CSV table of C-alpha atoms in Angstrom, one decimal:
chain,number,residue,atom,x,y,z
A,16,UNK,CA,-6.2,70.9,-57.4
A,17,UNK,CA,-7.0,67.5,-55.8
A,18,UNK,CA,-5.0,65.4,-53.4
A,19,UNK,CA,-5.0,61.6,-53.5
A,20,UNK,CA,-5.0,59.9,-50.1
A,21,UNK,CA,-2.7,56.8,-49.8
A,22,UNK,CA,-2.1,54.4,-46.9
A,23,UNK,CA,0.6,55.4,-44.6
A,24,UNK,CA,4.0,53.8,-45.3
A,25,UNK,CA,4.7,50.6,-43.4
A,26,UNK,CA,1.1,50.2,-42.3
A,27,UNK,CA,-0.2,46.6,-42.3
A,28,UNK,CA,-3.8,45.7,-42.9
A,29,UNK,CA,-5.1,43.2,-40.3
A,30,UNK,CA,-5.2,39.7,-41.8
A,31,UNK,CA,-2.6,40.5,-44.4
A,32,UNK,CA,0.6,38.4,-45.0
A,33,UNK,CA,4.2,39.3,-44.4
A,34,UNK,CA,6.0,39.5,-47.7
A,35,UNK,CA,7.9,36.4,-48.6
A,36,UNK,CA,6.7,34.4,-45.5
A,37,UNK,CA,3.1,33.5,-46.3
A,38,UNK,CA,2.3,34.0,-42.6
A,39,UNK,CA,-0.7,36.0,-41.5
A,40,UNK,CA,-0.2,39.1,-39.4
A,41,UNK,CA,-3.7,39.5,-38.1
A,42,UNK,CA,-4.6,39.2,-34.4
A,43,UNK,CA,-6.0,35.7,-34.9
A,44,UNK,CA,-2.8,34.5,-36.7
A,45,UNK,CA,-0.6,36.0,-34.0
A,46,UNK,CA,-2.7,34.3,-31.3
A,47,UNK,CA,-2.5,31.0,-33.1
A,48,UNK,CA,1.3,31.3,-33.4
A,49,UNK,CA,1.6,32.1,-29.6
A,50,UNK,CA,-0.5,28.9,-28.8
A,51,UNK,CA,1.8,26.7,-30.9
A,52,UNK,CA,5.1,28.5,-30.1
A,53,UNK,CA,5.6,26.4,-26.9
A,54,UNK,CA,4.9,23.1,-28.5
A,55,UNK,CA,7.3,20.8,-30.4
A,56,UNK,CA,5.9,18.0,-32.6
A,57,UNK,CA,7.6,14.7,-32.5
A,58,UNK,CA,7.1,11.3,-34.1
A,59,UNK,CA,8.9,8.0,-33.2
A,60,UNK,CA,9.2,5.0,-35.6
A,61,UNK,CA,9.6,2.5,-32.7
A,62,UNK,CA,7.3,2.5,-30.9
A,63,UNK,CA,4.9,4.2,-33.4
A,64,UNK,CA,4.1,7.3,-31.2
A,65,UNK,CA,3.5,10.9,-32.2
A,66,UNK,CA,2.4,14.0,-30.4
A,67,UNK,CA,3.3,17.4,-29.1
A,68,UNK,CA,5.9,18.1,-26.5
A,69,UNK,CA,5.5,21.2,-24.3
A,70,UNK,CA,8.9,22.3,-23.1
A,71,UNK,CA,7.5,24.5,-20.3
A,72,UNK,CA,5.3,21.7,-19.0
A,73,UNK,CA,8.3,19.4,-19.1
A,74,UNK,CA,10.5,21.9,-17.3
A,75,UNK,CA,7.8,22.5,-14.6
A,76,UNK,CA,7.3,18.8,-14.1
A,77,UNK,CA,11.0,18.3,-13.6
A,78,UNK,CA,11.2,21.1,-11.1
A,79,UNK,CA,8.2,19.8,-9.2
A,80,UNK,CA,9.7,16.3,-9.2
A,81,UNK,CA,12.9,17.6,-7.6
A,82,UNK,CA,10.9,19.6,-5.1
A,83,UNK,CA,8.9,16.6,-4.2
A,84,UNK,CA,12.0,14.5,-3.7
A,85,UNK,CA,13.6,17.2,-1.5
A,86,UNK,CA,10.4,17.5,0.6
A,87,UNK,CA,10.3,13.7,0.9
A,88,UNK,CA,13.9,13.5,2.2
A,89,UNK,CA,13.3,16.4,4.6
A,90,UNK,CA,10.2,14.7,5.9
A,91,UNK,CA,12.2,11.6,6.5
A,92,UNK,CA,15.0,13.5,8.2
A,93,UNK,CA,12.7,15.1,10.8
A,94,UNK,CA,12.2,13.4,14.1
A,95,UNK,CA,13.4,12.9,17.7
A,96,UNK,CA,16.7,11.9,16.2
A,97,UNK,CA,17.5,14.5,13.5
A,98,UNK,CA,19.2,13.2,10.4
A,99,UNK,CA,20.9,15.0,7.6
A,100,UNK,CA,19.7,14.8,4.1
A,101,UNK,CA,22.9,13.0,3.2
A,102,UNK,CA,22.2,10.4,5.8
A,103,UNK,CA,18.7,9.9,4.5
A,104,UNK,CA,19.7,9.6,0.8
A,105,UNK,CA,22.5,7.0,1.8
A,106,UNK,CA,19.9,5.0,3.8
A,107,UNK,CA,17.4,5.1,1.0
A,108,UNK,CA,20.1,3.8,-1.4
A,109,UNK,CA,20.9,0.9,1.1
A,110,UNK,CA,24.1,2.5,2.5
A,111,UNK,CA,25.0,4.1,5.8
A,112,UNK,CA,25.2,2.5,9.3
A,113,UNK,CA,22.5,-0.1,10.3
A,114,UNK,CA,21.0,2.2,13.0
A,115,UNK,CA,20.3,4.9,10.5
A,116,UNK,CA,18.8,2.5,8.0
A,117,UNK,CA,16.6,1.1,10.8
A,118,UNK,CA,15.3,4.5,11.7
A,119,UNK,CA,14.7,5.5,8.1
A,120,UNK,CA,13.2,2.3,6.7
A,121,UNK,CA,11.1,1.1,9.6
A,122,UNK,CA,10.1,4.3,11.5
A,123,UNK,CA,10.0,7.2,9.1
A,124,UNK,CA,9.7,6.0,5.5
A,125,UNK,CA,6.1,4.9,5.9
A,126,UNK,CA,5.0,8.4,6.9
A,127,UNK,CA,7.0,10.0,4.1
A,128,UNK,CA,5.7,7.6,1.5
A,129,UNK,CA,2.2,8.2,2.8
A,130,UNK,CA,2.5,11.9,2.3
A,131,UNK,CA,4.0,11.5,-1.2
A,132,UNK,CA,1.5,9.0,-2.5
A,133,UNK,CA,-1.6,10.6,-0.9
A,134,UNK,CA,-0.6,14.0,-2.5
A,135,UNK,CA,-0.2,12.4,-5.9
A,136,UNK,CA,-3.5,10.6,-5.6
A,137,UNK,CA,-5.4,13.7,-4.6
A,138,UNK,CA,-3.7,16.0,-7.1
A,139,UNK,CA,-4.4,13.6,-10.1
A,140,UNK,CA,-7.9,13.0,-9.0
A,141,UNK,CA,-8.6,16.8,-8.8
A,142,UNK,CA,-7.1,17.4,-12.2
A,143,UNK,CA,-9.3,14.7,-13.8
A,144,UNK,CA,-12.5,16.0,-12.2
A,145,UNK,CA,-11.7,19.7,-13.0
A,146,UNK,CA,-11.0,18.8,-16.7
A,147,UNK,CA,-14.1,16.6,-17.0
A,148,UNK,CA,-16.5,19.2,-15.6
A,149,UNK,CA,-14.6,22.2,-17.1
A,150,UNK,CA,-14.9,23.9,-13.6
A,151,UNK,CA,-11.9,24.9,-11.5
A,152,UNK,CA,-14.0,24.4,-8.3
A,153,UNK,CA,-14.7,20.8,-9.0
A,154,UNK,CA,-12.7,18.5,-6.7
A,155,UNK,CA,-13.4,15.4,-4.6
A,156,UNK,CA,-14.0,17.7,-1.7
A,157,UNK,CA,-16.7,19.7,-3.5
A,158,UNK,CA,-18.4,16.8,-5.2
A,159,UNK,CA,-19.0,14.7,-2.1
A,160,UNK,CA,-16.6,11.9,-3.1
A,161,UNK,CA,-14.3,12.5,-0.2
A,162,UNK,CA,-17.2,12.9,2.2
A,163,UNK,CA,-18.7,9.7,1.0
A,164,UNK,CA,-15.5,7.8,1.8
A,165,UNK,CA,-15.4,9.6,5.1
A,166,UNK,CA,-18.9,8.6,6.2
A,167,UNK,CA,-18.3,5.0,5.4
A,168,UNK,CA,-15.0,4.8,7.4
A,169,UNK,CA,-16.5,6.7,10.3
A,170,UNK,CA,-19.5,4.4,10.3
A,171,UNK,CA,-17.1,1.4,10.5
A,172,UNK,CA,-15.2,3.0,13.4
A,173,UNK,CA,-18.1,4.3,15.4
A,174,UNK,CA,-20.6,1.5,14.9
A,175,UNK,CA,-18.0,-1.3,14.9
A,176,UNK,CA,-19.8,-3.0,12.0
A,177,UNK,CA,-17.4,-3.0,9.2
A,178,UNK,CA,-18.4,-6.5,8.1
A,179,UNK,CA,-14.7,-7.6,8.2
A,180,UNK,CA,-13.8,-4.9,5.5
A,181,UNK,CA,-10.6,-2.9,6.0
A,182,UNK,CA,-10.5,0.9,5.9
A,183,UNK,CA,-9.5,0.9,2.2
A,184,UNK,CA,-12.6,-1.2,1.1
A,185,UNK,CA,-14.9,0.9,3.3
A,186,UNK,CA,-13.5,4.1,1.8
A,187,UNK,CA,-13.8,2.7,-1.7
A,188,UNK,CA,-17.4,1.6,-1.1
A,189,UNK,CA,-18.4,5.0,0.4
A,190,UNK,CA,-16.7,7.0,-2.4
A,191,UNK,CA,-18.2,4.9,-5.1
A,192,UNK,CA,-21.6,5.1,-3.5
A,193,UNK,CA,-21.4,8.9,-3.4
A,194,UNK,CA,-20.1,9.1,-7.0
A,195,UNK,CA,-23.0,6.9,-8.3
A,196,UNK,CA,-25.5,9.1,-6.3
A,197,UNK,CA,-24.1,12.3,-7.8
A,198,UNK,CA,-24.1,11.0,-11.3
A,199,UNK,CA,-27.6,9.5,-11.1
A,200,UNK,CA,-29.1,12.7,-9.6
A,201,UNK,CA,-27.2,14.8,-12.3
A,202,UNK,CA,-28.5,12.7,-15.1
A,203,UNK,CA,-30.9,14.4,-17.5
A,204,UNK,CA,-30.4,13.0,-21.0
A,205,UNK,CA,-26.7,13.0,-20.1
A,206,UNK,CA,-24.7,14.4,-17.2
A,207,UNK,CA,-23.2,17.8,-17.8
A,208,UNK,CA,-20.3,19.1,-15.8
A,209,UNK,CA,-22.4,22.0,-14.4
A,210,UNK,CA,-25.1,19.7,-13.0
A,211,UNK,CA,-22.4,17.3,-11.6
A,212,UNK,CA,-20.9,20.2,-9.6
A,213,UNK,CA,-24.2,21.4,-8.3
A,214,UNK,CA,-25.5,18.0,-7.2
A,215,UNK,CA,-22.1,17.1,-5.8
A,216,UNK,CA,-22.2,20.1,-3.4
A,217,UNK,CA,-25.6,18.9,-2.1
A,218,UNK,CA,-24.4,15.3,-1.7
A,219,UNK,CA,-21.2,16.5,0.2
A,220,UNK,CA,-23.4,18.3,2.8
A,221,UNK,CA,-25.6,15.2,3.2
A,222,UNK,CA,-22.5,13.1,3.9
A,223,UNK,CA,-21.1,15.7,6.2
A,224,UNK,CA,-24.4,15.7,8.2
A,225,UNK,CA,-24.4,11.9,8.4
A,226,UNK,CA,-20.8,12.0,9.6
A,227,UNK,CA,-21.7,14.5,12.3
A,228,UNK,CA,-24.6,12.3,13.4
A,229,UNK,CA,-22.3,9.3,13.7
A,230,UNK,CA,-19.8,11.3,15.7
A,231,UNK,CA,-22.5,12.5,18.1
A,232,UNK,CA,-23.8,8.9,18.5
A,233,UNK,CA,-20.5,7.2,19.1
A,234,UNK,CA,-18.8,6.7,22.4
A,235,UNK,CA,-16.0,9.0,23.5
A,236,UNK,CA,-13.0,6.9,22.5
A,237,UNK,CA,-14.6,5.9,19.2
A,238,UNK,CA,-15.4,9.5,18.4
A,239,UNK,CA,-11.9,10.6,19.2
A,240,UNK,CA,-10.4,7.9,16.9
A,241,UNK,CA,-12.8,9.0,14.1
A,242,UNK,CA,-12.1,12.7,14.6
A,243,UNK,CA,-8.3,12.1,14.4
A,244,UNK,CA,-8.8,10.3,11.1
A,245,UNK,CA,-11.3,12.9,9.7
A,246,UNK,CA,-8.9,15.8,10.1
A,247,UNK,CA,-6.3,14.2,7.8
A,248,UNK,CA,-3.3,12.7,9.6
A,249,UNK,CA,0.0,11.1,8.6
A,250,UNK,CA,1.0,10.3,12.2
A,251,UNK,CA,1.7,6.6,12.9
A,252,UNK,CA,1.4,5.4,9.3
A,253,UNK,CA,2.6,1.8,8.7
A,254,UNK,CA,3.6,-0.4,5.8
A,255,UNK,CA,0.2,-2.2,6.0
A,256,UNK,CA,-1.5,1.1,5.1
A,257,UNK,CA,1.0,2.1,2.4
A,258,UNK,CA,0.9,-1.1,0.3
A,259,UNK,CA,-2.8,-0.9,-0.8
A,260,UNK,CA,-2.3,2.7,-1.8
A,261,UNK,CA,0.8,2.0,-3.8
A,262,UNK,CA,-0.8,-0.9,-5.6
A,263,UNK,CA,-3.9,1.2,-6.4
A,264,UNK,CA,-1.7,4.0,-7.9
A,265,UNK,CA,0.2,1.5,-10.0
A,266,UNK,CA,-3.1,0.6,-11.7
A,267,UNK,CA,-4.9,3.9,-11.7
A,268,UNK,CA,-2.2,6.4,-12.6
A,269,UNK,CA,-1.6,4.8,-16.1
A,270,UNK,CA,-5.3,4.8,-16.6
A,271,UNK,CA,-5.5,8.5,-15.7
A,272,UNK,CA,-2.8,9.4,-18.2
A,273,UNK,CA,-4.5,7.4,-20.9
A,274,UNK,CA,-7.7,9.2,-20.3
A,275,UNK,CA,-6.0,12.6,-20.7
A,276,UNK,CA,-6.2,12.7,-24.5
A,277,UNK,CA,-9.9,11.8,-24.5
A,278,UNK,CA,-10.7,14.4,-21.8
A,279,UNK,CA,-9.1,17.2,-23.8
A,280,UNK,CA,-11.9,16.9,-26.4
A,281,UNK,CA,-14.4,17.5,-23.6
A,282,UNK,CA,-12.9,21.0,-23.2
A,283,UNK,CA,-14.5,21.8,-26.6
A,284,UNK,CA,-18.0,21.0,-25.4
A,285,UNK,CA,-20.1,17.9,-25.6
A,286,UNK,CA,-21.4,18.5,-29.1
A,287,UNK,CA,-18.0,19.1,-30.6
A,288,UNK,CA,-16.5,16.1,-28.7
A,289,UNK,CA,-19.2,13.8,-30.1
A,290,UNK,CA,-18.5,15.1,-33.6
A,291,UNK,CA,-14.9,14.2,-33.1
A,292,UNK,CA,-15.9,10.6,-32.2
A,293,UNK,CA,-15.6,10.8,-28.4
A,294,UNK,CA,-18.1,8.8,-26.3
A,295,UNK,CA,-18.7,11.6,-23.9
A,296,UNK,CA,-20.7,9.8,-21.2
A,297,UNK,CA,-18.4,6.7,-21.4
A,298,UNK,CA,-15.3,9.0,-20.9
A,299,UNK,CA,-17.0,10.8,-18.0
A,300,UNK,CA,-17.9,7.5,-16.2
A,301,UNK,CA,-14.3,6.2,-16.7
A,302,UNK,CA,-12.9,9.4,-15.3
A,303,UNK,CA,-15.3,9.3,-12.4
A,304,UNK,CA,-14.3,5.7,-11.6
A,305,UNK,CA,-10.6,6.5,-11.7
A,306,UNK,CA,-11.0,9.6,-9.6
A,307,UNK,CA,-13.1,7.6,-7.0
A,308,UNK,CA,-10.4,4.9,-6.8
A,309,UNK,CA,-7.6,7.5,-6.2
A,310,UNK,CA,-9.6,9.4,-3.6
A,311,UNK,CA,-10.8,6.3,-1.8
A,312,UNK,CA,-7.4,4.8,-1.3
A,313,UNK,CA,-5.8,8.1,-0.5
A,314,UNK,CA,-8.5,8.9,2.1
A,315,UNK,CA,-8.3,5.5,3.6
A,316,UNK,CA,-4.5,6.0,4.1
A,317,UNK,CA,-4.4,9.5,5.5
A,318,UNK,CA,-8.0,10.7,5.9
A,319,UNK,CA,-9.7,13.4,3.9
A,320,UNK,CA,-6.7,15.9,3.7
A,321,UNK,CA,-8.6,19.1,2.9
A,322,UNK,CA,-8.2,21.2,-0.3
A,323,UNK,CA,-5.2,19.4,-1.8
A,324,UNK,CA,-7.3,18.0,-4.7
A,325,UNK,CA,-8.7,21.5,-5.3
A,326,UNK,CA,-5.6,23.6,-5.1
A,327,UNK,CA,-2.9,21.3,-6.6
A,328,UNK,CA,-4.4,21.2,-10.2
A,329,UNK,CA,-4.9,25.0,-10.3
A,330,UNK,CA,-1.3,25.6,-9.1
A,331,UNK,CA,0.1,23.2,-11.6
A,332,UNK,CA,-2.0,24.6,-14.5
A,333,UNK,CA,-0.7,28.1,-13.8
A,334,UNK,CA,2.9,27.0,-13.5
A,335,UNK,CA,2.7,25.0,-16.7
A,336,UNK,CA,0.7,27.6,-18.6
A,337,UNK,CA,-1.7,25.0,-20.0
A,338,UNK,CA,-5.4,25.4,-20.8
A,339,UNK,CA,-6.3,22.5,-18.5
A,340,UNK,CA,-4.8,21.0,-15.3
A,341,UNK,CA,-2.0,18.6,-16.4
A,342,UNK,CA,-2.5,15.4,-14.3
A,343,UNK,CA,1.1,14.5,-14.0
A,344,UNK,CA,2.2,18.0,-12.8
A,345,UNK,CA,-0.9,18.2,-10.6
A,346,UNK,CA,0.1,14.9,-8.8
A,347,UNK,CA,3.6,16.2,-8.2
A,348,UNK,CA,2.2,19.5,-6.9
A,349,UNK,CA,-0.1,17.6,-4.6
A,350,UNK,CA,2.9,15.7,-3.2
A,351,UNK,CA,4.8,18.9,-2.5
A,352,UNK,CA,1.8,20.4,-0.8
A,353,UNK,CA,1.1,17.4,1.5
A,354,UNK,CA,4.8,16.9,2.4
A,355,UNK,CA,5.4,20.6,2.9
A,356,UNK,CA,2.3,21.0,5.0
A,357,UNK,CA,3.2,18.0,7.2
A,358,UNK,CA,6.7,19.5,7.7
A,359,UNK,CA,5.0,22.8,8.8
A,360,UNK,CA,2.6,20.9,11.0
A,361,UNK,CA,5.4,19.2,12.8
A,362,UNK,CA,7.3,22.5,13.5
A,363,UNK,CA,4.6,25.1,14.2
A,364,UNK,CA,3.9,24.1,17.8
A,365,UNK,CA,6.9,22.8,19.9
A,366,UNK,CA,6.6,19.2,21.1
A,367,UNK,CA,3.3,18.8,19.2
A,368,UNK,CA,2.6,17.2,15.8
A,369,UNK,CA,-0.5,18.8,14.3
A,370,UNK,CA,-2.5,16.8,11.8
A,371,UNK,CA,-1.5,17.7,8.2
A,372,UNK,CA,-5.2,18.5,7.3
A,373,UNK,CA,-5.1,21.5,9.6
A,374,UNK,CA,-2.3,23.1,7.6
A,375,UNK,CA,-3.7,22.2,4.2
A,376,UNK,CA,-7.0,23.7,5.2
A,377,UNK,CA,-5.4,27.0,6.2
A,378,UNK,CA,-3.5,27.1,2.9
A,379,UNK,CA,-6.4,25.9,0.8
A,380,UNK,CA,-9.1,28.2,2.0
A,381,UNK,CA,-7.5,31.4,0.4
A,382,UNK,CA,-7.2,29.4,-2.9
A,383,UNK,CA,-10.9,28.6,-2.8
A,384,UNK,CA,-11.8,32.2,-2.1
A,385,UNK,CA,-9.6,33.3,-5.0
A,386,UNK,CA,-11.2,30.8,-7.4
A,387,UNK,CA,-14.7,32.0,-6.3
A,388,UNK,CA,-13.8,35.7,-6.9
A,389,UNK,CA,-12.2,34.9,-10.2
A,390,UNK,CA,-15.2,32.9,-11.3
A,391,UNK,CA,-17.6,35.7,-10.4
A,392,UNK,CA,-15.4,38.3,-12.3
A,393,UNK,CA,-15.6,36.0,-15.3
A,394,UNK,CA,-19.3,35.9,-15.1
A,395,UNK,CA,-19.5,32.2,-14.2
A,396,UNK,CA,-19.9,32.3,-10.6
A,397,UNK,CA,-23.6,32.3,-10.5
């Protein structure tokens, strides 16, 4: 007597289809459905725009925007004359008594705006560079762009030979020079993200050594002024320092958002991106120029605030659950980090306002170590 073996009841063969649905039930099909479950397609007739809406990313961005606004108001409320958040919001809206409006608009608003705009500039710049290089360790701090802006500004302060250029133009020239040097040294029938990161680390140390030499050569008061700027500081910001940064963001942020769609194809690799019609090197140069502009004007306003451009995109990416750092959310995260760190710096030591760069450095160092450990575990740490 023989027995015929039959499949167990209810058992599904991988790659089969659910009856009546036409949907695959295999692992690849389930993974594809998970990737598209958090996206909603939309299409508008006027203007003719279509795309995918990510509800989680939208929700995270709204929460970050509220957090940035609250941190902005709290930063404006802190001072020798404490104000309530209600007083600050009324003064920002043009209400309240004249004395409160004077304190808010003339004395405290420049510092709060500096923290907000600098955080946005560094966060977006870091998101662009990390997406372009496909490396979470890539940031203006690691690629030498921030150090290039720093050495140019320090040279103008210490040597007193700025040629009539302001801090913003000196920072822009230094950052652009460092970026061009990195790209030129990384070029070998094209510039891959991996080579850009390696060369950028070397250029950053060259610029750091040049800055140390200038600090040692300068006189005591010049060195002290340069050191206070190098740490990253929001103390004593004025409207004259805020205006150039605000104008630069008005131009560069739309450009950064427009480059976002082109950069996503770079995530697939250079060969695939070229096959899809993307001019890889042109996109990289455009991303580099936008990042340089954001870093240069942000650094000229508040100095090289450490680790914000490195940490903000990674925090935003994990909050939003995206495959790449979202620039808009990264900018809001950078604003929250800078404003929150400055609030902490003003309250850690009584009667002393520490530079914001000290707090961001303390917070950012563990993030850098975590990224290095994670990269090594993934087999990409070298």
